[in-house]
XYZ file of C-alpha atoms in Angstrom:
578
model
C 11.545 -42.216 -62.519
C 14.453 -40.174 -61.186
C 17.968 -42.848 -60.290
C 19.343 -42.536 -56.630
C 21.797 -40.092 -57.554
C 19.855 -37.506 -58.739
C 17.958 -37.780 -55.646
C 20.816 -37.839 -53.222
C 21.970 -34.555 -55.518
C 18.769 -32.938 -54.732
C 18.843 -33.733 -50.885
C 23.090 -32.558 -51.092
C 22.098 -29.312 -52.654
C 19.165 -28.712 -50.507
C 20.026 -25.551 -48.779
C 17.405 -25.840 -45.565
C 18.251 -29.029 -45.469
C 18.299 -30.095 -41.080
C 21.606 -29.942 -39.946
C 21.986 -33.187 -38.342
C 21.146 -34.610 -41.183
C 23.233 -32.669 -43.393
C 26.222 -33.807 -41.280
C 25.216 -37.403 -41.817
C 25.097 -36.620 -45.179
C 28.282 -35.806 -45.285
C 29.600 -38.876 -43.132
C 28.257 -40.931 -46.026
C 28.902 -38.514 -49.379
C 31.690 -40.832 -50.288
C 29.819 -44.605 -49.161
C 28.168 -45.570 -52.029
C 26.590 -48.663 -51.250
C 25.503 -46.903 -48.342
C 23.866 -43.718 -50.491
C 22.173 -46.200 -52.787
C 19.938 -47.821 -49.783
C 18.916 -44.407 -48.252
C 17.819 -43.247 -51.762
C 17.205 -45.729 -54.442
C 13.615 -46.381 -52.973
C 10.931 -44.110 -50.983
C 10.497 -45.821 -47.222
C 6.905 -48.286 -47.975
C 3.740 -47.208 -45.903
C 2.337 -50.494 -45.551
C -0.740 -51.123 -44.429
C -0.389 -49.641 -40.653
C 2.037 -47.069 -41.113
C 5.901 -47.105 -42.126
C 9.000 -48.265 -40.238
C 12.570 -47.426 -40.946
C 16.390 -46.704 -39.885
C 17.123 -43.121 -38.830
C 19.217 -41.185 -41.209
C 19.207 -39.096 -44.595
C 17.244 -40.011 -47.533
C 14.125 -41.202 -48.840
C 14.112 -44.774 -47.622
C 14.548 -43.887 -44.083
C 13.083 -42.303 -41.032
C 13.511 -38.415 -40.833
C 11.804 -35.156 -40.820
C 11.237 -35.397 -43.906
C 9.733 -38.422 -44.533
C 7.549 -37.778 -41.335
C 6.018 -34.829 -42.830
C 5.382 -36.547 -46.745
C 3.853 -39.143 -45.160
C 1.465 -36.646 -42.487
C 1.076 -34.549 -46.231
C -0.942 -37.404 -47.105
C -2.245 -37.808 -44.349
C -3.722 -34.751 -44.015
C -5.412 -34.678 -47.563
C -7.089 -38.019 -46.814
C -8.830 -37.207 -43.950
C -9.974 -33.457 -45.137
C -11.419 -35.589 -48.601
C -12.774 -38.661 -46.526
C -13.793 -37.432 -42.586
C -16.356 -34.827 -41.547
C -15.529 -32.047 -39.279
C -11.623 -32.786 -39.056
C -10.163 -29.568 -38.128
C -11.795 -29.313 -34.768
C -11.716 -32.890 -33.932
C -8.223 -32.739 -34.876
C -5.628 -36.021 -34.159
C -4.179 -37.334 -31.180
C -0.150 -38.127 -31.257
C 1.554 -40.089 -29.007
C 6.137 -41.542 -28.919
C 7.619 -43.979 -27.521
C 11.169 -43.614 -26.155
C 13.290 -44.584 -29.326
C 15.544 -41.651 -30.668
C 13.771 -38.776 -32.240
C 10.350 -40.112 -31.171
C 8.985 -36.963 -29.729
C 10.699 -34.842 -32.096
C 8.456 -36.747 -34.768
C 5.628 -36.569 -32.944
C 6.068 -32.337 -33.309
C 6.596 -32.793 -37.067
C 3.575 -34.385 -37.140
C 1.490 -31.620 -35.209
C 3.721 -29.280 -37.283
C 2.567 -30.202 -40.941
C -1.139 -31.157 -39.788
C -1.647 -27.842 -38.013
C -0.909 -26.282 -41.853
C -3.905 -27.388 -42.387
C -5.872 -26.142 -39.606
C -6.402 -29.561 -37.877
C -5.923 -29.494 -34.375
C -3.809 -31.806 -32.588
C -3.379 -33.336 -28.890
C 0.104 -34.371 -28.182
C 0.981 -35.921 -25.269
C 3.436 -34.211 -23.288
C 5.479 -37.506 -22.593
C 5.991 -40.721 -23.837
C 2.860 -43.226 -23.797
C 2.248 -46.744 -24.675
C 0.306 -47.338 -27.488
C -2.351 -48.817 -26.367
C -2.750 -45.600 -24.597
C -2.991 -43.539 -27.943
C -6.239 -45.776 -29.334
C -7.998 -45.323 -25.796
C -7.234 -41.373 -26.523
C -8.489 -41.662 -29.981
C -11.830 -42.720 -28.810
C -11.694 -41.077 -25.469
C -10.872 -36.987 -27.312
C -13.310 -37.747 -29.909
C -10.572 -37.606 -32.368
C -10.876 -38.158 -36.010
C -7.485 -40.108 -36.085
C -4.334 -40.938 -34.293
C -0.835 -41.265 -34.851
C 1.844 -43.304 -32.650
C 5.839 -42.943 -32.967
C 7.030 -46.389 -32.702
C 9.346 -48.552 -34.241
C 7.606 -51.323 -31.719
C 10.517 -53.841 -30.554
C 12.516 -53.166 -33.572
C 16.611 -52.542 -32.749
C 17.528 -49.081 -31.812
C 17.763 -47.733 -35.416
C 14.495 -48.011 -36.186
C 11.691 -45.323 -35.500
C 8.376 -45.949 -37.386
C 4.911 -44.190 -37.870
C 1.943 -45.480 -36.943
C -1.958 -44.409 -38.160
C -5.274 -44.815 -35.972
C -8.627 -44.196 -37.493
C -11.824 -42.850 -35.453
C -12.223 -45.694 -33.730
C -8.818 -46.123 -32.205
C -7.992 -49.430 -34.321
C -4.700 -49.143 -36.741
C -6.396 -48.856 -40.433
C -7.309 -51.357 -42.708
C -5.848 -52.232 -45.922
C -8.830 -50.080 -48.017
C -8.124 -46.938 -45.632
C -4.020 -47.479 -45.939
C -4.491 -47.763 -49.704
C -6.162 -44.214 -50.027
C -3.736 -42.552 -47.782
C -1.107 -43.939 -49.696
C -2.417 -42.911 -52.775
C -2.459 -39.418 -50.977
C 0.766 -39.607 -49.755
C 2.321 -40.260 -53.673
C 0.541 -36.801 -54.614
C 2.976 -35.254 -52.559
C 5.947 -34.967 -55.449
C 8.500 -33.034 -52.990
C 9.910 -34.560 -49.188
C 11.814 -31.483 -48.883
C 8.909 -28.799 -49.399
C 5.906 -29.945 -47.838
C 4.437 -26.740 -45.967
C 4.194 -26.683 -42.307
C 3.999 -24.682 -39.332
C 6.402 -23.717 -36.492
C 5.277 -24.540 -33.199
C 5.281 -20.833 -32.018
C 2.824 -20.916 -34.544
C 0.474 -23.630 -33.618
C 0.360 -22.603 -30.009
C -0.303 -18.958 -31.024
C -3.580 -20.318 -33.291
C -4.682 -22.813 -30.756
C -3.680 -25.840 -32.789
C -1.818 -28.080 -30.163
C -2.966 -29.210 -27.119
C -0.536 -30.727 -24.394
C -2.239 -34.105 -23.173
C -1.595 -34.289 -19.599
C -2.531 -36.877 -16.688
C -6.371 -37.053 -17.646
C -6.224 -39.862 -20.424
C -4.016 -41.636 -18.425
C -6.646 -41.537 -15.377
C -9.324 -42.249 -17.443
C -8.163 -45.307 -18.783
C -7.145 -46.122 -15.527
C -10.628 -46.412 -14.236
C -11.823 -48.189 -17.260
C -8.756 -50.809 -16.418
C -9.599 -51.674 -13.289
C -12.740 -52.600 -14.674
C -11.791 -55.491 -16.122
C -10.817 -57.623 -13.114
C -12.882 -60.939 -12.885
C -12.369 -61.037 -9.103
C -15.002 -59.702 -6.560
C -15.087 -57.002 -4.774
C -13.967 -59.011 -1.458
C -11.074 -60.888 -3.693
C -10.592 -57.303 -5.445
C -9.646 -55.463 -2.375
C -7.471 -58.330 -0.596
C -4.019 -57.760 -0.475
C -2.742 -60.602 -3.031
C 0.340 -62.624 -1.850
C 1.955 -62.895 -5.440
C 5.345 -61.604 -5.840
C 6.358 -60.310 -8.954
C 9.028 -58.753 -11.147
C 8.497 -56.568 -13.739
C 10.409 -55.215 -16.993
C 9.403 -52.236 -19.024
C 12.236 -52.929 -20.652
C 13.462 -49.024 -21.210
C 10.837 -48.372 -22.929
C 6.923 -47.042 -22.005
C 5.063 -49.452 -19.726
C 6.502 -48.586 -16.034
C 3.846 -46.130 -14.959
C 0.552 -47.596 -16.031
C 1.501 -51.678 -15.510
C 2.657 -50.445 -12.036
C -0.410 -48.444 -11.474
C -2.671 -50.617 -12.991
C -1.334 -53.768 -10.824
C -1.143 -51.424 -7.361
C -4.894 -50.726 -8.354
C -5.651 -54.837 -7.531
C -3.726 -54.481 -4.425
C -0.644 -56.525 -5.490
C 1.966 -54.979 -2.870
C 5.075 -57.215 -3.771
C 5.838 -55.685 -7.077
C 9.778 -55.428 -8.081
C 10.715 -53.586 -10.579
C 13.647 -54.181 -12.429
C 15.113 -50.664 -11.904
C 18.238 -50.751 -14.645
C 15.621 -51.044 -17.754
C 12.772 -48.913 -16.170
C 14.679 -45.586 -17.518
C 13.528 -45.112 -20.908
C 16.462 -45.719 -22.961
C 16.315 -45.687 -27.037
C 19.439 -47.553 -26.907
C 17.939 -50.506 -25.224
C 21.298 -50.662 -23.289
C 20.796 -53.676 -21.371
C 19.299 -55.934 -24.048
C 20.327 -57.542 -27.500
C 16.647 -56.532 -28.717
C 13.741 -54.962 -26.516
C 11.469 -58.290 -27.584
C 9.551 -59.819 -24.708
C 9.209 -62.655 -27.423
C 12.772 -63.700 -26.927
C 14.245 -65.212 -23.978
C 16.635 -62.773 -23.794
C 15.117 -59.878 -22.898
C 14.264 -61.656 -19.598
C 17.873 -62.255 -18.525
C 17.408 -59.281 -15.913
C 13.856 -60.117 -14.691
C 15.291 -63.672 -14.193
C 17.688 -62.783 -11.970
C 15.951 -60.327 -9.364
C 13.113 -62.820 -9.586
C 15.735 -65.536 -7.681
C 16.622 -63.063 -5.680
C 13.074 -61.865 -4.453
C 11.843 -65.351 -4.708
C 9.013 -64.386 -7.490
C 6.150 -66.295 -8.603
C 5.672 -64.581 -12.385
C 7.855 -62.283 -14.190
C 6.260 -59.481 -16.762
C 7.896 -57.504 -19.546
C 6.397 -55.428 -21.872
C 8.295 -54.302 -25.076
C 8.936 -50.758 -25.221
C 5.513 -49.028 -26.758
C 3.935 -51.519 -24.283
C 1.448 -53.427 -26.991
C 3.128 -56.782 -25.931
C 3.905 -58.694 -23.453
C 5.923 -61.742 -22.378
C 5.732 -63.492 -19.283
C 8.345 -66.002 -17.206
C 6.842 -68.691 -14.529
C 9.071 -70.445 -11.970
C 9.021 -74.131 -12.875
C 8.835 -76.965 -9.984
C 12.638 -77.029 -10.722
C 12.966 -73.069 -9.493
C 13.869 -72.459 -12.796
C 11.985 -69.617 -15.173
C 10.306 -70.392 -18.352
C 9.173 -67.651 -21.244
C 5.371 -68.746 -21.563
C 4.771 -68.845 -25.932
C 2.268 -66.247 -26.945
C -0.009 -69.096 -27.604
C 0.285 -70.877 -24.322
C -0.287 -67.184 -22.693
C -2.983 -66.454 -24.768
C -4.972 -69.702 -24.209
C -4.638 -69.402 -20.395
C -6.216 -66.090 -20.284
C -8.770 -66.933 -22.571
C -9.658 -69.621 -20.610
C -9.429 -67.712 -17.160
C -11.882 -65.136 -18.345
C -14.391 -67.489 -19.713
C -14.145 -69.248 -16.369
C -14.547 -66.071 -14.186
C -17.233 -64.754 -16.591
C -21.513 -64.422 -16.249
C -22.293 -66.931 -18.263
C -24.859 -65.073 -19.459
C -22.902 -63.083 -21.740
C -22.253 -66.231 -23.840
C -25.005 -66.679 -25.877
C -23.585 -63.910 -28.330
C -19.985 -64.074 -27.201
C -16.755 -63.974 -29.558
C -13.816 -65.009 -28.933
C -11.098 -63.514 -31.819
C -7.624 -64.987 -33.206
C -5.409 -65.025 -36.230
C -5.372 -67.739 -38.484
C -1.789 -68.174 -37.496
C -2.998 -68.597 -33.590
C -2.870 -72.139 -31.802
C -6.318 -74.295 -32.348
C -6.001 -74.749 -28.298
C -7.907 -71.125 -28.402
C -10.418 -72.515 -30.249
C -11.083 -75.748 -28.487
C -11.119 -73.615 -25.136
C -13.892 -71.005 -26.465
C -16.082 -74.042 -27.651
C -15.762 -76.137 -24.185
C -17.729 -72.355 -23.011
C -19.756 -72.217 -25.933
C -18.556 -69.784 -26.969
C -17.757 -68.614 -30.888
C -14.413 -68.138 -32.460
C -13.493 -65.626 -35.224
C -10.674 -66.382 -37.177
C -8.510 -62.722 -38.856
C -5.469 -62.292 -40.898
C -2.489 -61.854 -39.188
C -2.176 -58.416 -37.439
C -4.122 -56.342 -34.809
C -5.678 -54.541 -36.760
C -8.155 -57.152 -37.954
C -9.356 -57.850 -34.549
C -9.884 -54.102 -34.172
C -11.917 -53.904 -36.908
C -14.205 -57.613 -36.574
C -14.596 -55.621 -32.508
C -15.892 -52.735 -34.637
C -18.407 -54.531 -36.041
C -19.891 -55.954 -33.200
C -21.626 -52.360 -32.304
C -23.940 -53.382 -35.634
C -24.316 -57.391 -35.090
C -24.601 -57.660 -31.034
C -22.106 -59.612 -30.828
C -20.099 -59.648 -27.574
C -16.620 -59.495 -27.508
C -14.889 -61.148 -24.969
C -10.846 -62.043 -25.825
C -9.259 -61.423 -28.910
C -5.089 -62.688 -29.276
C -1.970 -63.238 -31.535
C 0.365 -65.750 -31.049
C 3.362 -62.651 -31.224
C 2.459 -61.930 -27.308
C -0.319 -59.433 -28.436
C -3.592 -59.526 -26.032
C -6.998 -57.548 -25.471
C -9.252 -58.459 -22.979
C -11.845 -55.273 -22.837
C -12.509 -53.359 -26.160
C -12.242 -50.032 -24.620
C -8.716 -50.042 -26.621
C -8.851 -51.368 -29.869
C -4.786 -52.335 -29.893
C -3.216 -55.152 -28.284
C -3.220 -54.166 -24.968
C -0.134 -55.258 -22.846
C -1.093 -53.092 -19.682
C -4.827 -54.963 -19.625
C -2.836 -58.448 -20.097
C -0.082 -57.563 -17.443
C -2.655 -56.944 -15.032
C -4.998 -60.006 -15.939
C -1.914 -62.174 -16.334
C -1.254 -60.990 -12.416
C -4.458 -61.656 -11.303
C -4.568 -64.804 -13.188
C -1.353 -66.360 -11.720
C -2.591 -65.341 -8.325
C -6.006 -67.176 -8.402
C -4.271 -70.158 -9.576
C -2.161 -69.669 -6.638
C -4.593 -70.083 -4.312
C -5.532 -73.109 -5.723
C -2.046 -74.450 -4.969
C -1.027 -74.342 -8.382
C 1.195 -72.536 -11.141
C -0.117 -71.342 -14.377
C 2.272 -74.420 -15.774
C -0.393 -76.219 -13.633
C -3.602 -74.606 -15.342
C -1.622 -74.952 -18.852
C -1.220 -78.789 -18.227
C -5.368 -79.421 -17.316
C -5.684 -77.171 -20.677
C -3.766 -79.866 -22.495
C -5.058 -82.898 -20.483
C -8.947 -81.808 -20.955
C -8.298 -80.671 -24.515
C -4.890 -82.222 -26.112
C -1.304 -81.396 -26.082
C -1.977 -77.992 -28.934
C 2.156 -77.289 -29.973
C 3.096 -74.330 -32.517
C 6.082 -73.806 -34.038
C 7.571 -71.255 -36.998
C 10.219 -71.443 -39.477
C 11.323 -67.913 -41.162
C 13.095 -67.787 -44.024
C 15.251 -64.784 -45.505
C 16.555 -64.396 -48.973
C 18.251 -61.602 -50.225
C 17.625 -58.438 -52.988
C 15.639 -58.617 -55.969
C 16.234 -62.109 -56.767
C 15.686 -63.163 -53.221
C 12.043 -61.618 -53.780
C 11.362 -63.413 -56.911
C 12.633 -66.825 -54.723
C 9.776 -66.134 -52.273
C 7.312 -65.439 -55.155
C 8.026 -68.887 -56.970
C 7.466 -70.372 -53.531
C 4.130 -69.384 -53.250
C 3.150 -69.650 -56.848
C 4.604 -73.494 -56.816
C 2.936 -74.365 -53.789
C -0.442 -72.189 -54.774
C -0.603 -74.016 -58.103
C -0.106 -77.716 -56.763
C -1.274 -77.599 -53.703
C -0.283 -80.548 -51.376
C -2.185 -83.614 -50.595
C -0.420 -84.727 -47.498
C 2.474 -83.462 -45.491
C 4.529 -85.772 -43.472
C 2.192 -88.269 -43.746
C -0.980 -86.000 -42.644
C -3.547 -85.960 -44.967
C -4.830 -82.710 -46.222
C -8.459 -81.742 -45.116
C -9.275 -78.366 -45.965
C -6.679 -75.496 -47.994
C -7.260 -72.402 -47.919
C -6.407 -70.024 -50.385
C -6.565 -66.140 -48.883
C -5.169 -64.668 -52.296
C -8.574 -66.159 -54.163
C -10.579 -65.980 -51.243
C -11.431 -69.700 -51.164
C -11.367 -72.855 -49.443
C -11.283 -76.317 -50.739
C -12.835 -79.320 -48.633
C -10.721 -82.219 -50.285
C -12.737 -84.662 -49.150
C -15.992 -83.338 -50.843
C -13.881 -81.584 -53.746
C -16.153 -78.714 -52.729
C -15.477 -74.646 -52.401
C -16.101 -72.106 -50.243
C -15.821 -68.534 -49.690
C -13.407 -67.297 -46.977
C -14.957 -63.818 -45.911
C -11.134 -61.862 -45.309
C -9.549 -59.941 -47.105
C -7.055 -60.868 -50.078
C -3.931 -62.013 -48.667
C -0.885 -63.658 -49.935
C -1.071 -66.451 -47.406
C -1.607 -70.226 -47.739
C -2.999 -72.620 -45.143
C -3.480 -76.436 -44.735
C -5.542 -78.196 -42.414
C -4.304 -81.603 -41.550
C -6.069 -84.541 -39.565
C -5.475 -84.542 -36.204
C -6.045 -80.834 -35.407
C -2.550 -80.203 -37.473
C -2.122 -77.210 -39.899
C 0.969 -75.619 -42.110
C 0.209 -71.644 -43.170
C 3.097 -70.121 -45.441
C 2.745 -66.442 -45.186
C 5.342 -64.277 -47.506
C 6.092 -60.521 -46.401
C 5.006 -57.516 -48.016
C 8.038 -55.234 -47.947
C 11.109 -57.862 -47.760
C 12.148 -61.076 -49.073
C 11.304 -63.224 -46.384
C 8.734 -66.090 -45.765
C 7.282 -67.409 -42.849
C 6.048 -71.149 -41.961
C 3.769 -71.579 -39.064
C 2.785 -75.227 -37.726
C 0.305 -76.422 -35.634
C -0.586 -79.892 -34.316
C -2.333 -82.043 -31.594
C -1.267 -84.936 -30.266
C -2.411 -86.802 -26.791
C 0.855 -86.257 -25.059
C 3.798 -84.133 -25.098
C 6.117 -86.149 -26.844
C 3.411 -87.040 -29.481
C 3.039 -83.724 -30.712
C 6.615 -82.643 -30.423
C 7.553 -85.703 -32.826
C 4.539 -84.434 -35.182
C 5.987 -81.068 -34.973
C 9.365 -82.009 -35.896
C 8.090 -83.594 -38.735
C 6.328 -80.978 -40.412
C 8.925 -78.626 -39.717
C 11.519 -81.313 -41.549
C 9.586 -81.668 -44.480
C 7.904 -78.449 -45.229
C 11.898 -76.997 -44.899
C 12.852 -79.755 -47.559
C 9.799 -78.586 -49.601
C 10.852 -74.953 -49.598
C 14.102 -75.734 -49.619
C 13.622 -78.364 -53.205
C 11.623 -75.028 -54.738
C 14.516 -72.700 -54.393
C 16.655 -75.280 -55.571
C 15.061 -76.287 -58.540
């Protein structure tokens, strides 16, 4: 295994190397602490893709690590797809730096290999690159993206056939590919004057967009009276710089909401994110803009979607005139809830609904009162994507799949979390409510009195280096190998182990099979509709804590919130101490 310097020595000597690069090389040649992170690791493809800071070196985002990564790429699908040259793969970018210019790199390396590619000619949200996938016939997909990440960041994104981000066995052969590749610096490629002269690229234009479009408006639960009203709800939206403005805009004008207001200083894509600590519709933050032309224009809901438009976050004006960030859960459970409402109820018989194991319970209680199944995941999109798959083979029906990080889908025609289809539902959804005389803090509050006050909450830990790491890793291996009994005075019903693949039923000291895949994850279920899950990351030292409880008022589950919170943060907090 070659040490960071001789590396960084082969990338200073290189003498093709880019020359922006090569200049911040240079900036850095005597830094190094700062030489030692670019190089002493190769940037991790995890299980959707890879995600880095721009700059020099083998742990970071560049040309070079682009086309290493699309090297493997390539290989995998030419050894594990049929007919992959004319099929080819569809690329999309968002708006961060270098995005399209990664996105060319891409088409550059692949078209080496005499696989096609369709690259659209501007930036796109995501959820518009898995509709492509499927819509082009393609045998893949890649999206640049660093997703709400801070400016630095760029990532790489992979799609299989069916326009969901690959699973864990599918990442684990392309990254198997992708260490065949010995050499960053020499992978082969073509120029671009080369791959238009062959035929290889193809410039995607308006006709995706349209298409998905029509499919969009689709989706509306109203009728066709209610569809082609003029709806009185005003609202202010946020693409917050990033790719959303065209489509949510379009999409909403489609279901004739006139009093749209756009909040015109973050609809210019900008991969600074100028106007925002982070581009995050998750934090409160990112609304500080929306907020304030919503006062002024007197709006009833605010929408912002983070900038490769795969989430969203949404603001309601309170009795008080004030705006409050709905969670992801509380979001998520008053769609699901709308849809079943406003749907035939004939579909139900064979109708799934689909969240994480990390998603509130209140999903769960909601899909039953319809009778209507739940499917639990992992945590990530992709597992949704992939249970939706399935349904072509079982006849199931899919009808709402969520994640409590502000990711929705409501039609399977994209196989992403969709923040266009939930900007648009979300709209529609606030204005039926409206017409009832009430807010969707109205329709949350019959959600909790019907089925109980459902609160989440998450504590995230972060430890540093290698011995940070090996912190997290006792964690889990202290808590995996005496597993708790009680937590703040909740008795333990059911753990579940998604490492082993089992469950325990305490009660009944009996086992079962969980059908996911292995994960290093841990979750309790309590009495009283509570649950603890301790979920580690992959690729840093950092561990997450997510709670869930149920109480029959407010306050009740706040205090049992608090309380699990308190002592699963003294529990961690004893480990690392002992």
């Amino acid at each position: 295994m070659k040490s960071w310097q001789q590396v960084f020595q082969k990338w200073s000597t290189f003498q093709n190397l880019d020359v922006s690069l090569k200049a911040k090389l240079d900036e850095i040649e005597t830094n190094n602490q700062a030489l030692e992170d670019a190089f002493y690791k190769e940037l991790t493809f995890g299980t959707g893709g890879m995600r880095g800071i721009l700059g020099p070196g083998v742990n970071r985002m560049n040309i070079y690590t682009v086309r290493k990564a699309v090297n493997g790429l390539a290989n995998y699908l030419l050894a594990n797809r049929v007919n992959v040259k004319d099929r080819g793969v569809v690329i999309a970018y968002d708006s961060r730096y270098m995005s399209k210019e990664f996105a060319v790199e891409v088409a550059k390396v692949l078209g080496y290999y005499g696989i096609r590619t369709h690259v659209f000619e501007s930036l796109r949200p995501t959820p518009i690159l898995s509709f492509a996938v499927r819509y082009l016939g393609s045998v893949a997909g890649v999206m640049i993206t660093a997703s709400h990440n801070p400016p630095e960041y760029n990532g790489f994104k992979v799609y299989n056939e069916t326009g969901g981000q690959i699973v864990p066995e599918e990442a684990e052969k392309i990254i198997a590919s992708i260490k065949e590749t010995d050499d960053e610096l020499s992978v082969p490629y073509l120029e671009l004057e080369q791959l238009t002269a062959k035929r290889l690229i193809t410039w995607v234009g308006k006709e995706v967009d349209n298409a998905y479009l029509e499919r969009l408006a689709q989706i509306s639960r109203l009728d066709s009276v209610a569809l082609n009203q003029e709806k009185e709800l005003k609202i202010v939206y946020t693409p917050l710089h990033g790719t959303g403005l065209e489509l949510v805009t379009r999409g909403l004008a489609q279901l004739h909401f006139p009093n749209v207001h756009v909040v015109e200083d973050q609809a210019i894509p900008d991969p600074a994110f100028s106007t925002v600590e982070s581009p995050n519709p998750e934090e409160h933050q990112a609304f500080s803009r929306a907020i304030a032309l919503g006062k002024q224009v007197n709006a009833d809901i605010l929408l912002g979607t983070d900038p490769d438009a795969d989430r969203l976050g949404v603001a309601v004006k309170t009795k008080g005139g004030e705006y409050q960030v709905l969670t992801g859960n509380q979001l998520g459970s008053l769609l699901l809830d709308y849809i079943l409402k406003r749907n035939d109820p004939v579909v139900y018989q064979n109708a799934r609904m689909i969240k994480t194991v990390v998603t509130t319970e209140l999903g769960r209680a909601i899909a039953n009162s319809y009778k209507v199944e739940t499917i639990d995941t992992l945590t990530g999109f992709k597992y949704i994507g992939e249970k939706i798959n399935q349904f072509t083979s079982t006849g199931e029906t899919f009808v709402f799949g969520y994640e409590e990080s502000y990711g929705y889908l409501i039609s399977s025609f994209v196989r992403e979390k969709d923040a266009i289809q939930a900007a648009v539902m979300a709209a529609e959804m606030a204005s039926y409510w409206q017409k009832q005389g009430k807010t969707l803090f109205d329709a949350l509050d019959e959600l909790y009195g019907k089925h109980g006050y459902y609160l989440e909450g998450l504590s995230s830990l972060t430890l540093k280096g290698k011995e940070g790491g090996q912190q997290i890793t006792n964690i889990m291996q202290a808590i995996r190998e005496q597993p708790f009994k009680e937590i703040a005075g909740l008795k333990v019903e059911k753990v579940e182990n998604y490492l082993s693949g089992e469950r325990i039923v305490m009660k009944e000291d009996r086992k079962e099979k969980i059908n996911l895949p292995r994960e290093n994850m841990m979750k309790f279920m309590l009495e009283q509709n509570a649950w603890v899950c301790l979920r580690p990351s992959g690729t840093e030292p950092k561990i997450k804590c997510y709670f869930g409880v149920c109480g029959n008022s407010s306050e009740a589950s706040k205090q049992k919130l608090v309380a699990l919170q308190e002592k699963m943060d003294g529990i961690i907090a004893g480990i690392i101490n002992q």
